[in-house]
């Protein structure tokens, strides 16, 4: 698995203090569109390894960060660069669209 699971407790270390850009996938088990984009995110994480990191934060198990960032719909993807949110995408999209969004934001 090339994506990594993070928690409220590891968010700061894994995302905000990361040397490379990080795409955070805010998701939940019950979310169909979240499960739909998961394979695409795995492929993107493998293809862009060394350029970006892709992590997943389950909002049911870890509500603090999602609440702090005002996440209201899932899936929500936020790309963090240098500890700050650089781009955000809400909703499911095909792999090509997700790759282009990430490439444009990095």
PDB file of C-alpha atoms in Angstrom:
ATOM      1  CA  UNK A   1       0.000   0.000   0.000  1.00  0.00           C
ATOM      2  CA  UNK A   2       1.530   3.311  -1.068  1.00  0.00           C
ATOM      3  CA  UNK A   3      -0.899   5.607   0.700  1.00  0.00           C
ATOM      4  CA  UNK A   4      -0.406   5.949   4.416  1.00  0.00           C
ATOM      5  CA  UNK A   5      -3.067   6.195   7.124  1.00  0.00           C
ATOM      6  CA  UNK A   6      -2.702   9.111   9.515  1.00  0.00           C
ATOM      7  CA  UNK A   7      -4.570  10.221  12.627  1.00  0.00           C
ATOM      8  CA  UNK A   8      -5.347  13.466  14.412  1.00  0.00           C
ATOM      9  CA  UNK A   9      -2.273  12.728  16.557  1.00  0.00           C
ATOM     10  CA  UNK A  10       0.113  12.218  13.600  1.00  0.00           C
ATOM     11  CA  UNK A  11      -1.299  14.942  11.296  1.00  0.00           C
ATOM     12  CA  UNK A  12       1.152  17.662  12.321  1.00  0.00           C
ATOM     13  CA  UNK A  13       4.231  15.448  11.971  1.00  0.00           C
ATOM     14  CA  UNK A  14       3.183  13.609   8.786  1.00  0.00           C
ATOM     15  CA  UNK A  15       1.585  16.549   6.943  1.00  0.00           C
ATOM     16  CA  UNK A  16       2.442  19.978   8.311  1.00  0.00           C
ATOM     17  CA  UNK A  17       6.107  19.174   8.991  1.00  0.00           C
ATOM     18  CA  UNK A  18       6.650  17.099   5.841  1.00  0.00           C
ATOM     19  CA  UNK A  19       9.529  18.125   3.582  1.00  0.00           C
ATOM     20  CA  UNK A  20       7.561  17.051   0.486  1.00  0.00           C
ATOM     21  CA  UNK A  21       4.053  18.116  -0.593  1.00  0.00           C
ATOM     22  CA  UNK A  22       1.311  15.953   0.964  1.00  0.00           C
ATOM     23  CA  UNK A  23      -2.124  15.132  -0.446  1.00  0.00           C
ATOM     24  CA  UNK A  24      -4.536  14.379   2.398  1.00  0.00           C
ATOM     25  CA  UNK A  25      -7.605  12.310   1.530  1.00  0.00           C
ATOM     26  CA  UNK A  26     -10.349  13.007   4.081  1.00  0.00           C
ATOM     27  CA  UNK A  27     -12.616   9.945   3.871  1.00  0.00           C
ATOM     28  CA  UNK A  28     -14.860   7.484   5.770  1.00  0.00           C
ATOM     29  CA  UNK A  29     -15.660   3.762   5.422  1.00  0.00           C
ATOM     30  CA  UNK A  30     -19.333   4.430   4.578  1.00  0.00           C
ATOM     31  CA  UNK A  31     -18.502   6.882   1.765  1.00  0.00           C
ATOM     32  CA  UNK A  32     -18.956   5.246  -1.655  1.00  0.00           C
ATOM     33  CA  UNK A  33     -17.167   7.974  -3.666  1.00  0.00           C
ATOM     34  CA  UNK A  34     -14.258   7.791  -1.181  1.00  0.00           C
ATOM     35  CA  UNK A  35     -13.858   4.069  -1.880  1.00  0.00           C
ATOM     36  CA  UNK A  36     -14.198   4.780  -5.603  1.00  0.00           C
ATOM     37  CA  UNK A  37     -11.144   7.087  -5.759  1.00  0.00           C
ATOM     38  CA  UNK A  38      -8.979   4.995  -3.387  1.00  0.00           C
ATOM     39  CA  UNK A  39      -7.402   2.812  -6.144  1.00  0.00           C
ATOM     40  CA  UNK A  40      -6.588   5.916  -8.232  1.00  0.00           C
ATOM     41  CA  UNK A  41      -4.910   7.564  -5.231  1.00  0.00           C
ATOM     42  CA  UNK A  42      -2.865   4.387  -4.625  1.00  0.00           C
ATOM     43  CA  UNK A  43      -1.669   4.469  -8.260  1.00  0.00           C
ATOM     44  CA  UNK A  44      -0.889   8.199  -8.122  1.00  0.00           C
ATOM     45  CA  UNK A  45       1.032   7.722  -4.860  1.00  0.00           C
ATOM     46  CA  UNK A  46       3.143   4.996  -6.510  1.00  0.00           C
ATOM     47  CA  UNK A  47       3.702   6.993  -9.718  1.00  0.00           C
ATOM     48  CA  UNK A  48       4.651  10.208  -7.897  1.00  0.00           C
ATOM     49  CA  UNK A  49       6.656   8.603  -5.073  1.00  0.00           C
ATOM     50  CA  UNK A  50       9.496  10.911  -4.081  1.00  0.00           C
ATOM     51  CA  UNK A  51       7.624  13.975  -5.397  1.00  0.00           C
ATOM     52  CA  UNK A  52       4.532  13.851  -3.171  1.00  0.00           C
ATOM     53  CA  UNK A  53       3.133  11.815  -0.313  1.00  0.00           C
ATOM     54  CA  UNK A  54      -0.507  10.677  -0.254  1.00  0.00           C
ATOM     55  CA  UNK A  55      -2.118  10.067   3.138  1.00  0.00           C
ATOM     56  CA  UNK A  56      -5.637   9.141   4.266  1.00  0.00           C
ATOM     57  CA  UNK A  57      -7.435  10.525   7.314  1.00  0.00           C
ATOM     58  CA  UNK A  58     -10.612   8.702   8.384  1.00  0.00           C
ATOM     59  CA  UNK A  59     -12.860  11.516   9.626  1.00  0.00           C
ATOM     60  CA  UNK A  60     -15.057   9.208  11.726  1.00  0.00           C
ATOM     61  CA  UNK A  61     -12.072   7.958  13.721  1.00  0.00           C
ATOM     62  CA  UNK A  62     -10.240  11.322  13.653  1.00  0.00           C
ATOM     63  CA  UNK A  63     -12.735  14.210  13.684  1.00  0.00           C
ATOM     64  CA  UNK A  64     -10.491  16.933  15.166  1.00  0.00           C
ATOM     65  CA  UNK A  65      -8.407  17.847  12.098  1.00  0.00           C
ATOM     66  CA  UNK A  66     -11.396  17.616   9.732  1.00  0.00           C
ATOM     67  CA  UNK A  67     -13.414  19.873  12.028  1.00  0.00           C
ATOM     68  CA  UNK A  68     -10.561  22.369  12.397  1.00  0.00           C
ATOM     69  CA  UNK A  69     -10.196  22.570   8.603  1.00  0.00           C
ATOM     70  CA  UNK A  70     -13.952  22.888   8.039  1.00  0.00           C
ATOM     71  CA  UNK A  71     -14.337  19.665   6.040  1.00  0.00           C
ATOM     72  CA  UNK A  72     -18.066  19.324   5.305  1.00  0.00           C
ATOM     73  CA  UNK A  73     -18.149  16.928   2.347  1.00  0.00           C
ATOM     74  CA  UNK A  74     -16.114  13.860   1.587  1.00  0.00           C
ATOM     75  CA  UNK A  75     -14.091  12.897  -0.216  1.00  0.00           C
ATOM     76  CA  UNK A  76     -12.116  16.101   0.214  1.00  0.00           C
ATOM     77  CA  UNK A  77      -8.516  16.208  -0.938  1.00  0.00           C
ATOM     78  CA  UNK A  78      -6.209  18.939   0.330  1.00  0.00           C
ATOM     79  CA  UNK A  79      -2.660  19.365  -0.917  1.00  0.00           C
ATOM     80  CA  UNK A  80      -0.342  20.789   1.731  1.00  0.00           C
ATOM     81  CA  UNK A  81       2.951  22.444   0.790  1.00  0.00           C
ATOM     82  CA  UNK A  82       5.354  23.808   3.395  1.00  0.00           C
ATOM     83  CA  UNK A  83       2.794  23.190   6.145  1.00  0.00           C
ATOM     84  CA  UNK A  84      -0.001  25.153   4.456  1.00  0.00           C
ATOM     85  CA  UNK A  85      -3.027  24.138   2.385  1.00  0.00           C
ATOM     86  CA  UNK A  86      -2.111  24.922  -1.228  1.00  0.00           C
ATOM     87  CA  UNK A  87      -5.083  23.388  -3.075  1.00  0.00           C
ATOM     88  CA  UNK A  88      -8.384  21.675  -2.301  1.00  0.00           C
ATOM     89  CA  UNK A  89     -10.663  19.379  -4.295  1.00  0.00           C
ATOM     90  CA  UNK A  90     -14.051  18.141  -3.116  1.00  0.00           C
ATOM     91  CA  UNK A  91     -15.745  15.078  -4.600  1.00  0.00           C
ATOM     92  CA  UNK A  92     -14.703  12.038  -6.576  1.00  0.00           C
ATOM     93  CA  UNK A  93     -12.933  12.400  -9.920  1.00  0.00           C
ATOM     94  CA  UNK A  94     -11.244  10.079 -12.432  1.00  0.00           C
ATOM     95  CA  UNK A  95      -7.548   9.312 -11.991  1.00  0.00           C
ATOM     96  CA  UNK A  96      -6.475  11.578 -14.874  1.00  0.00           C
ATOM     97  CA  UNK A  97      -8.254  14.563 -13.352  1.00  0.00           C
ATOM     98  CA  UNK A  98      -6.787  13.862  -9.905  1.00  0.00           C
ATOM     99  CA  UNK A  99      -3.265  13.563 -11.395  1.00  0.00           C
ATOM    100  CA  UNK A 100      -3.627  16.861 -13.266  1.00  0.00           C
ATOM    101  CA  UNK A 101      -4.942  18.615 -10.126  1.00  0.00           C
ATOM    102  CA  UNK A 102      -1.981  17.356  -8.069  1.00  0.00           C
ATOM    103  CA  UNK A 103       0.580  18.196 -10.768  1.00  0.00           C
ATOM    104  CA  UNK A 104      -0.810  21.720 -11.147  1.00  0.00           C
ATOM    105  CA  UNK A 105      -0.714  22.312  -7.382  1.00  0.00           C
ATOM    106  CA  UNK A 106       2.807  20.967  -6.861  1.00  0.00           C
TER     107      UNK A 106
END
